[in-house]
GROMACS .gro file of C-alpha atoms in nm:
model
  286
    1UNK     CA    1  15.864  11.699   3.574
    2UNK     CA    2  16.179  11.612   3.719
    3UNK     CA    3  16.261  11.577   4.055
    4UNK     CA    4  16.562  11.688   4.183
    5UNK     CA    5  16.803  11.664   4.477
    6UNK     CA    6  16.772  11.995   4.662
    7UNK     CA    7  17.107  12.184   4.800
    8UNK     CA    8  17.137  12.465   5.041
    9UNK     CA    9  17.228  12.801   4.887
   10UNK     CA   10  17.184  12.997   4.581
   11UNK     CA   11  17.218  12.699   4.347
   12UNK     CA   12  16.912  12.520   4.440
   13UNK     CA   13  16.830  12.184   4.271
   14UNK     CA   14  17.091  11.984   4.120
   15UNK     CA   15  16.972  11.801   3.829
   16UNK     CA   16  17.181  11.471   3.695
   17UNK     CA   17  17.217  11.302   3.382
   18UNK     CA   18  17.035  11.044   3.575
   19UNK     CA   19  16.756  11.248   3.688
   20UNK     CA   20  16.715  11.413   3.330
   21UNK     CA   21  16.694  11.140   3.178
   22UNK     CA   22  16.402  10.975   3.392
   23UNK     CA   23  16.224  11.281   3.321
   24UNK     CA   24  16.223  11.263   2.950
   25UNK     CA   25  15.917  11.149   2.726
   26UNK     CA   26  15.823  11.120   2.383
   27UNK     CA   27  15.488  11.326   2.270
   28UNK     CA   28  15.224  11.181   2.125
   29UNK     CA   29  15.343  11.315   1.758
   30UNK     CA   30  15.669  11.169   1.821
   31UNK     CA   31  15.897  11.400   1.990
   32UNK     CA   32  16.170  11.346   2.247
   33UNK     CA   33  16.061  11.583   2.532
   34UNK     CA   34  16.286  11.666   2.822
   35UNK     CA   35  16.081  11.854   3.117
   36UNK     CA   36  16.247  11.961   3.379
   37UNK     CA   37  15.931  12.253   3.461
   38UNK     CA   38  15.957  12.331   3.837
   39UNK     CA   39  16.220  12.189   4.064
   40UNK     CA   40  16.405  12.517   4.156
   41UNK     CA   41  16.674  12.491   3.930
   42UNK     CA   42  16.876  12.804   3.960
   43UNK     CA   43  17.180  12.754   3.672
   44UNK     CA   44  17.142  12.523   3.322
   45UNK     CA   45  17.221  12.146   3.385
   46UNK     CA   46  17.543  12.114   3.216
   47UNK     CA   47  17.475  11.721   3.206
   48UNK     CA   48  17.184  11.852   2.974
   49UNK     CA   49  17.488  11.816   2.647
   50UNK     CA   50  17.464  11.495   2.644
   51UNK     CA   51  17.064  11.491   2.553
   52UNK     CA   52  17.091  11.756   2.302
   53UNK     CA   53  16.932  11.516   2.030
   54UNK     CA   54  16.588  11.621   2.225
   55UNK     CA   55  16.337  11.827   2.046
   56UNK     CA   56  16.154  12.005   2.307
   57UNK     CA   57  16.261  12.131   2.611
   58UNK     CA   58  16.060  12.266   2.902
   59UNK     CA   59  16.291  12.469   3.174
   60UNK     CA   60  15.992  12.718   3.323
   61UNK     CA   61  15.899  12.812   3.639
   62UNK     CA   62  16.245  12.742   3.763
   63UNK     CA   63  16.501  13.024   3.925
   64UNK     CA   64  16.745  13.068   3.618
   65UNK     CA   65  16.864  13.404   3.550
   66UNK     CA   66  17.085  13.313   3.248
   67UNK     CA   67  17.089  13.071   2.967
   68UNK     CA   68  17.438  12.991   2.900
   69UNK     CA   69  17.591  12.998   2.549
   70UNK     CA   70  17.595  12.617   2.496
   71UNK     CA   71  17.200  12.631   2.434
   72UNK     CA   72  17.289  12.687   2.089
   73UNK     CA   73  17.436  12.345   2.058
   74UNK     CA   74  17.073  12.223   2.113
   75UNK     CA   75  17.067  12.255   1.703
   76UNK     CA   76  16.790  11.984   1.719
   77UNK     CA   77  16.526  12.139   1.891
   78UNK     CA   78  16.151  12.263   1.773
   79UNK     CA   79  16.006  12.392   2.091
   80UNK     CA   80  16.150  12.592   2.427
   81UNK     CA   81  15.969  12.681   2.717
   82UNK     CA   82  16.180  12.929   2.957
   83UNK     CA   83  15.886  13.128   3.102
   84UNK     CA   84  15.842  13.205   3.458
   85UNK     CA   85  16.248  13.231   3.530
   86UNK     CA   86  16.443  13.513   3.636
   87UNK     CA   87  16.632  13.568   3.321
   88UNK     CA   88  16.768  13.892   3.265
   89UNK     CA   89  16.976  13.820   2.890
   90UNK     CA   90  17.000  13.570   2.607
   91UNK     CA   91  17.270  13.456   2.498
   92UNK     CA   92  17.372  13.552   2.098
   93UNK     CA   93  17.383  13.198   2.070
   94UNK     CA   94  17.014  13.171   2.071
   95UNK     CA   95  17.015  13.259   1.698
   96UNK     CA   96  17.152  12.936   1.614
   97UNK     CA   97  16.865  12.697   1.713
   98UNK     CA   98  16.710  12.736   1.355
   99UNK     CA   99  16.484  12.456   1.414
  100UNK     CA  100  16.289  12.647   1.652
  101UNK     CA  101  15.941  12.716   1.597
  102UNK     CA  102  15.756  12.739   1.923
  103UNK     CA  103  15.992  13.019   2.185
  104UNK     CA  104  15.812  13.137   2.554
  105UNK     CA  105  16.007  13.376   2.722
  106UNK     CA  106  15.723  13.548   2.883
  107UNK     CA  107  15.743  13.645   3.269
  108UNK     CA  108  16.113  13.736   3.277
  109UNK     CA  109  16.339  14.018   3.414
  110UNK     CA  110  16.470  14.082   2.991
  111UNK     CA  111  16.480  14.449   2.933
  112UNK     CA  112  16.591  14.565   2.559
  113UNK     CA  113  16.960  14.512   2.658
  114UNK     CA  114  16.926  14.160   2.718
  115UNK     CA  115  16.682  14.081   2.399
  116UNK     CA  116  16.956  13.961   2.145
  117UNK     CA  117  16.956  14.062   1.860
  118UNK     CA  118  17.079  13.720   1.744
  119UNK     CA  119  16.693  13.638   1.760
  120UNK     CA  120  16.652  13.748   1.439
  121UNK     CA  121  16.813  13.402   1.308
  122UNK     CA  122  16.529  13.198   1.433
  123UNK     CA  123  16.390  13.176   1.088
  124UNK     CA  124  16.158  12.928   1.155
  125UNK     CA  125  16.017  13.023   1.450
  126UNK     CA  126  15.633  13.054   1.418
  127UNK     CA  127  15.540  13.154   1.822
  128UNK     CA  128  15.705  13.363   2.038
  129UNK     CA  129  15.610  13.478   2.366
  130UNK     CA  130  15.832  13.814   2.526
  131UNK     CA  131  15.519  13.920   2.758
  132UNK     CA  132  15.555  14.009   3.125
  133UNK     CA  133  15.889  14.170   3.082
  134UNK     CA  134  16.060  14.522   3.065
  135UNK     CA  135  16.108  14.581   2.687
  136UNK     CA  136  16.061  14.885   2.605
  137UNK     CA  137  16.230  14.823   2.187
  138UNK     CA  138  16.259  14.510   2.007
  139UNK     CA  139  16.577  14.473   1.817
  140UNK     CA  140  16.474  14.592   1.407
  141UNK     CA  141  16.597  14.161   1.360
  142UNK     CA  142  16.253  14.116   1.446
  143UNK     CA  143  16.227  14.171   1.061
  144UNK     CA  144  16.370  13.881   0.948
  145UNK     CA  145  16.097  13.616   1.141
  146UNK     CA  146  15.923  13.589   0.845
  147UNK     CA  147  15.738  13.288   0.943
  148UNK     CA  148  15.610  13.440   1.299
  149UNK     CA  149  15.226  13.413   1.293
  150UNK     CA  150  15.177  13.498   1.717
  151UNK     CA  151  15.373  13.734   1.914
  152UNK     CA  152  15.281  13.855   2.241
  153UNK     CA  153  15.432  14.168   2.382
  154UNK     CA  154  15.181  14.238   2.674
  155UNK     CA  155  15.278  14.388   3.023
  156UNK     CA  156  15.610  14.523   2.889
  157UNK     CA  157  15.701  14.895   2.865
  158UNK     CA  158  15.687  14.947   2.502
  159UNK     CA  159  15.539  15.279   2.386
  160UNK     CA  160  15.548  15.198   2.036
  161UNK     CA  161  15.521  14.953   1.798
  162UNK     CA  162  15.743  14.925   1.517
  163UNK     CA  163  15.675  14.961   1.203
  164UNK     CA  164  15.851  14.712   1.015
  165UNK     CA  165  15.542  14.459   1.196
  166UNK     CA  166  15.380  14.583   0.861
  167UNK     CA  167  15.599  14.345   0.696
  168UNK     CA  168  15.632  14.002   0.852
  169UNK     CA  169  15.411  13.859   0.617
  170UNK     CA  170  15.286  13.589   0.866
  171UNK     CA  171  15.191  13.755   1.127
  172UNK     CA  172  14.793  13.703   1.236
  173UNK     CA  173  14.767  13.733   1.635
  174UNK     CA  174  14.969  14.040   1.832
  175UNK     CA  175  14.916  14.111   2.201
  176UNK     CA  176  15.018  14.480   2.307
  177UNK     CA  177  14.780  14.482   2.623
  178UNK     CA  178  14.887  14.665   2.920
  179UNK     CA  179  15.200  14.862   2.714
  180UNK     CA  180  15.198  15.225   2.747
  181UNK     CA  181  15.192  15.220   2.400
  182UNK     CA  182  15.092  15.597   2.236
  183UNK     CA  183  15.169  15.483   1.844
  184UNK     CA  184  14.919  15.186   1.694
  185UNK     CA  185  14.971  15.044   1.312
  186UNK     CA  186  14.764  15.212   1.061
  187UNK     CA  187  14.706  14.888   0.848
  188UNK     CA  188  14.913  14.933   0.539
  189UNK     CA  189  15.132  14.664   0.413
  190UNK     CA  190  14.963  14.397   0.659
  191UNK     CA  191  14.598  14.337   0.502
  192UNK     CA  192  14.509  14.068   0.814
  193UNK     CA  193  14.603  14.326   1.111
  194UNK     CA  194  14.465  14.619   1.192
  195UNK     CA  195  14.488  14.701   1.583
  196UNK     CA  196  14.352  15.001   1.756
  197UNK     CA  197  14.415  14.996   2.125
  198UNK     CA  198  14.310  14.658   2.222
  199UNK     CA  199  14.058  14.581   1.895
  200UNK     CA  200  14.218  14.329   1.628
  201UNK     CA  201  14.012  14.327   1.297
  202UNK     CA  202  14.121  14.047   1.083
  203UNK     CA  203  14.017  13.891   0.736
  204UNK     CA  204  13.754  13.589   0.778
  205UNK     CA  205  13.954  13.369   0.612
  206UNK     CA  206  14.197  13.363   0.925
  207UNK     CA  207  13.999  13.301   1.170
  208UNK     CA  208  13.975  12.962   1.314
  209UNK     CA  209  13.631  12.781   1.239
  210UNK     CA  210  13.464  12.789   1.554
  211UNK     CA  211  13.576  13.189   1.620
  212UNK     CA  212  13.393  13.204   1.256
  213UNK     CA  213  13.102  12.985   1.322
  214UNK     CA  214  13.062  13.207   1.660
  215UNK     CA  215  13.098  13.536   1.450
  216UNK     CA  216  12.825  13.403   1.174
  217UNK     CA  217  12.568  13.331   1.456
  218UNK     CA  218  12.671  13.682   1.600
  219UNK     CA  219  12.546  13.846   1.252
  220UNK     CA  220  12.226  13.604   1.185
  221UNK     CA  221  12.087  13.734   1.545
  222UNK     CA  222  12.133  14.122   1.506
  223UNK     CA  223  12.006  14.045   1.177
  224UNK     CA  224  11.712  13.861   1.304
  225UNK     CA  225  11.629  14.128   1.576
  226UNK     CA  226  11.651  14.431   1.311
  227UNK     CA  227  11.446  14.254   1.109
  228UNK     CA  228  11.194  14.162   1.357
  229UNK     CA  229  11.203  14.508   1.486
  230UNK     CA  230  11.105  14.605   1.153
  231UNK     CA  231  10.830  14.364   1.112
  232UNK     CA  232  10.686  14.466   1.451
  233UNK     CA  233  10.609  14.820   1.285
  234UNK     CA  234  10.348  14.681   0.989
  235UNK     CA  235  10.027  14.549   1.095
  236UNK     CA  236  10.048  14.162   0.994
  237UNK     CA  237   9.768  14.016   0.757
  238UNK     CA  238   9.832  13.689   0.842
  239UNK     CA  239   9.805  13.643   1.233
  240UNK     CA  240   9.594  13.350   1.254
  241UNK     CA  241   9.947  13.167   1.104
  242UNK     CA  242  10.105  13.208   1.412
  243UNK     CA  243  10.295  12.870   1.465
  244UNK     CA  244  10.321  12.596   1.194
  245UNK     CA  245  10.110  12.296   1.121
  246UNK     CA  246  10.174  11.960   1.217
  247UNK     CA  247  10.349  11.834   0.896
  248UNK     CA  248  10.595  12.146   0.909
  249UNK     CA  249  10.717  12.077   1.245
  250UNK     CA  250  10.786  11.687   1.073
  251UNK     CA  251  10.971  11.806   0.759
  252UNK     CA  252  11.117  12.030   0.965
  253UNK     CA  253  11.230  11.825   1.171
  254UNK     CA  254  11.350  11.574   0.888
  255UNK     CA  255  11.580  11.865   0.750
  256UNK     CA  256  11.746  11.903   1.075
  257UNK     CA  257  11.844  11.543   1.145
  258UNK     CA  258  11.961  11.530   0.741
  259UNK     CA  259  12.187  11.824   0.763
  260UNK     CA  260  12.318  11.816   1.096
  261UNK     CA  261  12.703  11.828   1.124
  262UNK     CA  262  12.899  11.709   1.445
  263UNK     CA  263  13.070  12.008   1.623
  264UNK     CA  264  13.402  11.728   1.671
  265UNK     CA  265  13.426  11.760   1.260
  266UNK     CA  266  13.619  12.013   1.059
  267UNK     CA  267  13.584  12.234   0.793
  268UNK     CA  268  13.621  11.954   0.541
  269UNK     CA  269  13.444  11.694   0.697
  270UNK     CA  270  13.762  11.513   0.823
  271UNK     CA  271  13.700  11.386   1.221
  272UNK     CA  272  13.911  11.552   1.507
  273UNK     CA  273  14.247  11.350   1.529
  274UNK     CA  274  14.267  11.124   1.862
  275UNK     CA  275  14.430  11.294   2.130
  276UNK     CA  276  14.379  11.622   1.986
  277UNK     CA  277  14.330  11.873   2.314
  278UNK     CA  278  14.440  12.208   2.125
  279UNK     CA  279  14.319  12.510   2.246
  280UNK     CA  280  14.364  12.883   2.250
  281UNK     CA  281  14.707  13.025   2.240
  282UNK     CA  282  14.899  13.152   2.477
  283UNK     CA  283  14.818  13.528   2.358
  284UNK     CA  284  14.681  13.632   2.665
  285UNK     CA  285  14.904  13.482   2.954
  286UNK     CA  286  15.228  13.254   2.968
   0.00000   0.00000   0.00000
């Protein structure tokens, strides 16, 4: 995070080339990274055109109400963070940053006005974050993100919504909560989402592998308790085999140590990467 040179007034920090460039960084999976998160800017750095070959850019929790038109010269760019602003309208040249696959608006002053419709050109985008606003549409562009898989919508004023989600063939997580929202998707056309009121049924096959692994143990145990309920109903002929002998508890234990796999490992076997700290997504909050 940058920091800046505070002025008096409405215009807050000013940011230089200087300054912008000090606060820039290259990610661990090789992306030039300019954050400038948190020093009361108030307009867009204008010095920012001359690092436009950056990939990621982090402007939130700043005091920006617009984002000017010359954002879409940023043609280079994979991943925008504007959340936590005061931005009340996008500019239509937000459709041409077709690189970009990770967008967080959330925590905004955008009503439907100020939603461009130019959004719709962000083929690529894969995450996109309008929560904590005042939409109460989303522009029927929204069709054409055919590679969205998470969109949250929460705390906005939306009282439906529409239908064409059906459709994005991508789709997998959708947060609604805390919409007045009296119209919820029946299912057809999107086999992976099904949402009534806040419930989300989705196909195993999407779920990440701990959410499964968390599911399967879910199952075993009301399994386990039916079946033990059962049991408890018949008289047992065998109670003097209460616990088992000796050399069970040894094989037992054999078995255990021989097909033991390390939580760190995935699906196929292959170990976590280094440095990998993923976690949940952003579905719930900013």
């Amino acid at each position: 995070m940058a920091k800046g040179k505070r002025e008096s007034g409405a215009k807050g920090t000013k940011i230089t080339l200087k300054m912008a460039k000090n606060a820039m960084r290259v990610t661990p999976d090789g992306k030039l990274r300019l954050d400038l998160s948190n020093v009361g800017i108030s307009t867009f750095p204008k010095c920012l055109l001359k690092l436009r070959n950056i990939q990621e850019l982090d402007l939130s929790r700043n005091k920006l109400k617009t984002i000017p038109e010359l954002i879409g010269q940023f043609s280079g760019l994979h991943w925008l963070d504007l959340h936590s602003n005061r931005i009340e309208q996008l500019p239509e040249s937000i459709g041409r940053l077709a690189s970009l696959v990770y967008l967080n608006l959330c925590n905004n002053n955008l009503d439907s006005a100020g939603l461009s419709s130019e959004i719709g050109g962000l083929g690529n985008l894969q995450v996109l974050n309008l929560g904590m606003n005042r939409l109460t549409a989303l522009p029927p562009t929204f069709i054409a993100l055919t590679n969205l898989t998470e969109l949250g919508l929460f705390d906005n004023l939306l009282t439906e919504v529409p239908e064409y989600i059906h459709v994005l063939p991508k789709l997998r997580k959708i947060n609604t909560k805390r919409n007045p929202v009296t119209h919820t998707l029946d299912g057809n056309g999107c086999e992976s989402l099904q949402m009534t009121g806040g419930l989300y049924l989705v196909r195993e096959r999407d779920l990440c592998q701990p959410c499964l692994e968390r599911c399967k143990e879910e199952r075993q145990r009301l399994r386990k308790n039916k079946s033990s309920d059962h049991r408890s109903q018949r008289k047992s002929h065998f109670s003097g085999l209460i616990t088992p002998n000796s050399v069970a508890r040894g094989y037992q234990e054999i078995w255990r140590q021989q097909t033991f796999i390390s939580p760190q490992k995935s699906e196929n076997g292959q170990a976590r990467p280094a440095g990998d700290t993923s976690k949940g997504s952003f579905m719930d909050n900013c």
